[in-house]
Tab-separated table of N, CA and C in Angstrom:
chain	number	residue	atom	x	y	z
T	25	UNK	N	119.441	78.165	114.463
T	25	UNK	CA	119.152	77.269	113.350
T	25	UNK	C	117.747	76.707	113.448
T	26	UNK	N	117.317	76.403	114.658
T	26	UNK	CA	115.994	75.810	114.828
T	26	UNK	C	114.867	76.730	114.396
T	27	UNK	N	115.026	78.019	114.615
T	27	UNK	CA	113.974	78.957	114.243
T	27	UNK	C	113.869	79.169	112.740
T	28	UNK	N	114.879	78.792	111.977
T	28	UNK	CA	114.819	78.925	110.516
T	28	UNK	C	113.664	78.115	109.941
T	29	UNK	N	113.256	77.058	110.622
T	29	UNK	CA	112.137	76.248	110.139
T	29	UNK	C	110.824	77.035	110.156
T	30	UNK	N	110.786	78.137	110.889
T	30	UNK	CA	109.574	78.956	110.965
T	30	UNK	C	109.214	79.575	109.618
T	31	UNK	N	110.171	79.674	108.698
T	31	UNK	CA	109.883	80.278	107.395
T	31	UNK	C	108.890	79.447	106.580
T	32	UNK	N	108.595	78.244	107.036
T	32	UNK	CA	107.602	77.407	106.360
T	32	UNK	C	106.194	77.975	106.509
T	33	UNK	N	105.962	78.779	107.550
T	33	UNK	CA	104.639	79.337	107.782
T	33	UNK	C	104.371	80.481	106.816
T	34	UNK	N	103.157	80.593	106.340
T	34	UNK	CA	102.800	81.596	105.338
T	34	UNK	C	102.903	83.020	105.855
T	35	UNK	N	102.902	83.192	107.173
T	35	UNK	CA	102.950	84.535	107.754
T	35	UNK	C	104.341	84.921	108.264
T	36	UNK	N	105.340	84.086	108.038
T	36	UNK	CA	106.716	84.409	108.444
T	36	UNK	C	107.491	84.856	107.211
T	37	UNK	N	107.882	86.135	107.213
T	37	UNK	CA	108.603	86.687	106.083
T	37	UNK	C	110.087	86.427	106.141
T	38	UNK	N	110.650	86.460	107.349
T	38	UNK	CA	112.099	86.301	107.490
T	38	UNK	C	112.432	85.916	108.913
T	39	UNK	N	113.518	85.182	109.069
T	39	UNK	CA	114.092	84.873	110.369
T	39	UNK	C	115.550	85.280	110.286
T	40	UNK	N	115.962	86.166	111.180
T	40	UNK	CA	117.344	86.641	111.129
T	40	UNK	C	117.839	86.929	112.531
T	41	UNK	N	119.147	86.957	112.647
T	41	UNK	CA	119.719	87.263	113.948
T	41	UNK	C	121.204	87.036	113.975
T	42	UNK	N	121.740	87.235	115.140
T	42	UNK	CA	123.159	87.021	115.378
T	42	UNK	C	123.296	86.485	116.799
T	43	UNK	N	124.003	85.368	116.897
T	43	UNK	CA	124.175	84.773	118.221
T	43	UNK	C	122.837	84.357	118.804
T	44	UNK	N	122.589	84.772	120.036
T	44	UNK	CA	121.342	84.403	120.692
T	44	UNK	C	120.195	85.374	120.416
T	45	UNK	N	120.460	86.478	119.759
T	45	UNK	CA	119.406	87.439	119.438
T	45	UNK	C	118.844	87.108	118.061
T	46	UNK	N	117.557	86.743	118.028
T	46	UNK	CA	116.913	86.349	116.781
T	46	UNK	C	115.562	87.045	116.691
T	47	UNK	N	115.188	87.466	115.485
T	47	UNK	CA	113.857	88.026	115.270
T	47	UNK	C	113.158	87.258	114.157
T	48	UNK	N	111.853	87.163	114.307
T	48	UNK	CA	110.999	86.550	113.298
T	48	UNK	C	110.089	87.648	112.782
T	49	UNK	N	110.166	87.923	111.495
T	49	UNK	CA	109.341	88.959	110.892
T	49	UNK	C	108.000	88.368	110.482
T	50	UNK	N	106.926	88.981	110.953
T	50	UNK	CA	105.571	88.517	110.668
T	50	UNK	C	104.968	89.389	109.571
T	51	UNK	N	104.477	88.728	108.526
T	51	UNK	CA	103.931	89.454	107.374
T	51	UNK	C	102.509	88.977	107.076
T	52	UNK	N	101.758	89.845	106.425
T	52	UNK	CA	100.420	89.479	105.971
T	52	UNK	C	100.500	88.699	104.662
T	53	UNK	N	101.533	89.005	103.869
T	53	UNK	CA	101.689	88.383	102.556
T	53	UNK	C	103.181	88.278	102.250
T	54	UNK	N	103.662	87.075	102.023
T	54	UNK	CA	105.091	86.882	101.747
T	54	UNK	C	105.543	87.551	100.455
T	55	UNK	N	104.671	87.612	99.470
T	55	UNK	CA	105.066	88.190	98.181
T	55	UNK	C	105.313	89.693	98.276
T	56	UNK	N	104.496	90.383	99.060
T	56	UNK	CA	104.652	91.837	99.188
T	56	UNK	C	105.453	92.221	100.425
T	57	UNK	N	105.664	91.276	101.322
T	57	UNK	CA	106.332	91.525	102.606
T	57	UNK	C	105.627	92.589	103.442
T	58	UNK	N	104.307	92.715	103.257
T	58	UNK	CA	103.533	93.663	104.057
T	58	UNK	C	103.539	93.205	105.509
T	59	UNK	N	103.967	94.078	106.400
T	59	UNK	CA	104.076	93.740	107.812
T	59	UNK	C	102.700	93.555	108.437
T	60	UNK	N	102.665	92.748	109.510
T	60	UNK	CA	101.406	92.452	110.191
T	60	UNK	C	101.602	92.552	111.706
T	61	UNK	N	101.659	93.794	112.242
T	61	UNK	CA	101.894	93.974	113.677
T	61	UNK	C	100.822	93.345	114.560
T	62	UNK	N	99.576	93.328	114.117
T	62	UNK	CA	98.508	92.737	114.927
T	62	UNK	C	98.727	91.237	115.104
T	63	UNK	N	99.108	90.554	114.036
T	63	UNK	CA	99.376	89.116	114.139
T	63	UNK	C	100.609	88.865	114.999
T	64	UNK	N	101.615	89.730	114.878
T	64	UNK	CA	102.812	89.586	115.708
T	64	UNK	C	102.453	89.664	117.182
T	65	UNK	N	101.589	90.612	117.549
T	65	UNK	CA	101.162	90.743	118.941
T	65	UNK	C	100.371	89.524	119.395
T	66	UNK	N	99.490	89.025	118.536
T	66	UNK	CA	98.712	87.834	118.870
T	66	UNK	C	99.621	86.623	119.070
T	67	UNK	N	100.630	86.479	118.226
T	67	UNK	CA	101.578	85.372	118.374
T	67	UNK	C	102.403	85.517	119.649
T	68	UNK	N	102.782	86.740	119.991
T	68	UNK	CA	103.532	86.972	121.229
T	68	UNK	C	102.680	86.595	122.435
T	69	UNK	N	101.393	86.940	122.406
T	69	UNK	CA	100.484	86.570	123.500
T	69	UNK	C	100.330	85.060	123.599
T	70	UNK	N	100.212	84.388	122.454
T	70	UNK	CA	100.079	82.931	122.450
T	70	UNK	C	101.350	82.271	122.972
T	71	UNK	N	102.499	82.803	122.584
T	71	UNK	CA	103.772	82.257	123.063
T	71	UNK	C	103.881	82.418	124.576
T	72	UNK	N	103.497	83.577	125.087
T	72	UNK	CA	103.559	83.819	126.530
T	72	UNK	C	102.643	82.857	127.283
T	73	UNK	N	101.480	82.574	126.721
T	73	UNK	CA	100.560	81.622	127.353
T	73	UNK	C	101.184	80.231	127.455
T	74	UNK	N	102.135	79.941	126.545
T	74	UNK	CA	102.843	78.655	126.571
T	74	UNK	C	104.156	78.727	127.341
T	75	UNK	N	104.445	79.889	127.947
T	75	UNK	CA	105.656	80.034	128.750
T	75	UNK	C	106.867	80.531	127.995
T	76	UNK	N	106.687	80.972	126.757
T	76	UNK	CA	107.807	81.483	125.958
T	76	UNK	C	107.708	83.003	125.922
T	77	UNK	N	108.733	83.662	126.430
T	77	UNK	CA	108.734	85.119	126.437
T	77	UNK	C	109.399	85.663	125.192
T	78	UNK	N	108.751	86.631	124.604
T	78	UNK	CA	109.280	87.336	123.452
T	78	UNK	C	108.817	88.776	123.567
T	79	UNK	N	109.302	89.601	122.697
T	79	UNK	CA	108.776	90.964	122.666
T	79	UNK	C	108.553	91.345	121.220
T	80	UNK	N	107.557	92.188	121.022
T	80	UNK	CA	107.268	92.622	119.667
T	80	UNK	C	107.925	93.970	119.410
T	81	UNK	N	108.467	94.106	118.234
T	81	UNK	CA	109.004	95.360	117.747
T	81	UNK	C	108.365	95.539	116.373
T	82	UNK	N	107.333	96.362	116.308
T	82	UNK	CA	106.533	96.527	115.104
T	82	UNK	C	105.955	95.164	114.727
T	83	UNK	N	106.378	94.590	113.635
T	83	UNK	CA	105.827	93.295	113.219
T	83	UNK	C	106.841	92.165	113.369
T	84	UNK	N	107.798	92.328	114.253
T	84	UNK	CA	108.760	91.254	114.493
T	84	UNK	C	108.644	90.746	115.917
T	85	UNK	N	108.929	89.476	116.081
T	85	UNK	CA	109.031	88.869	117.398
T	85	UNK	C	110.512	88.719	117.700
T	86	UNK	N	110.950	89.314	118.783
T	86	UNK	CA	112.366	89.264	119.150
T	86	UNK	C	112.570	88.249	120.270
T	87	UNK	N	113.578	87.411	120.094
T	87	UNK	CA	113.939	86.402	121.088
T	87	UNK	C	115.366	86.662	121.539
T	88	UNK	N	115.567	86.737	122.842
T	88	UNK	CA	116.898	86.964	123.393
T	88	UNK	C	116.995	86.225	124.724
T	89	UNK	N	117.363	84.954	124.685
T	89	UNK	CA	117.467	84.191	125.932
T	89	UNK	C	118.647	84.692	126.777
T	90	UNK	N	118.652	84.333	128.049
T	90	UNK	CA	119.759	84.733	128.928
T	90	UNK	C	121.091	84.218	128.381
T	91	UNK	N	122.126	84.988	128.576
T	91	UNK	CA	123.448	84.590	128.091
T	91	UNK	C	123.977	83.337	128.785
T	92	UNK	N	123.400	82.979	129.931
T	92	UNK	CA	123.877	81.798	130.660
T	92	UNK	C	123.102	80.525	130.269
T	93	UNK	N	122.248	80.628	129.258
T	93	UNK	CA	121.469	79.461	128.826
T	93	UNK	C	122.420	78.422	128.212
T	94	UNK	N	122.093	77.149	128.432
T	94	UNK	CA	122.939	76.103	127.834
T	94	UNK	C	122.226	75.482	126.627
T	95	UNK	N	122.934	74.653	125.904
T	95	UNK	CA	122.398	74.085	124.654
T	95	UNK	C	121.136	73.257	124.907
T	96	UNK	N	121.108	72.517	125.983
T	96	UNK	CA	119.934	71.700	126.289
T	96	UNK	C	118.697	72.576	126.520
T	97	UNK	N	118.870	73.702	127.197
T	97	UNK	CA	117.749	74.595	127.454
T	97	UNK	C	117.261	75.276	126.177
T	98	UNK	N	118.179	75.543	125.258
T	98	UNK	CA	117.776	76.159	123.988
T	98	UNK	C	116.871	75.206	123.254
């Protein structure tokens, strides 16, 4: 639920997932939904610099925390 707020950013096309697996789709333009893999990689690098691990799949950032994570850690 918390990641749904990311759709406020002009470069986030969609946030979707199931359970603890969530992806954020990075786009160059929300109207055309043109993917932006370069920006996705840059955001993944910035997140890693802040201690948040993610992986890029084309123009999406995938988040999958450990199954033993608790609500406070999320």
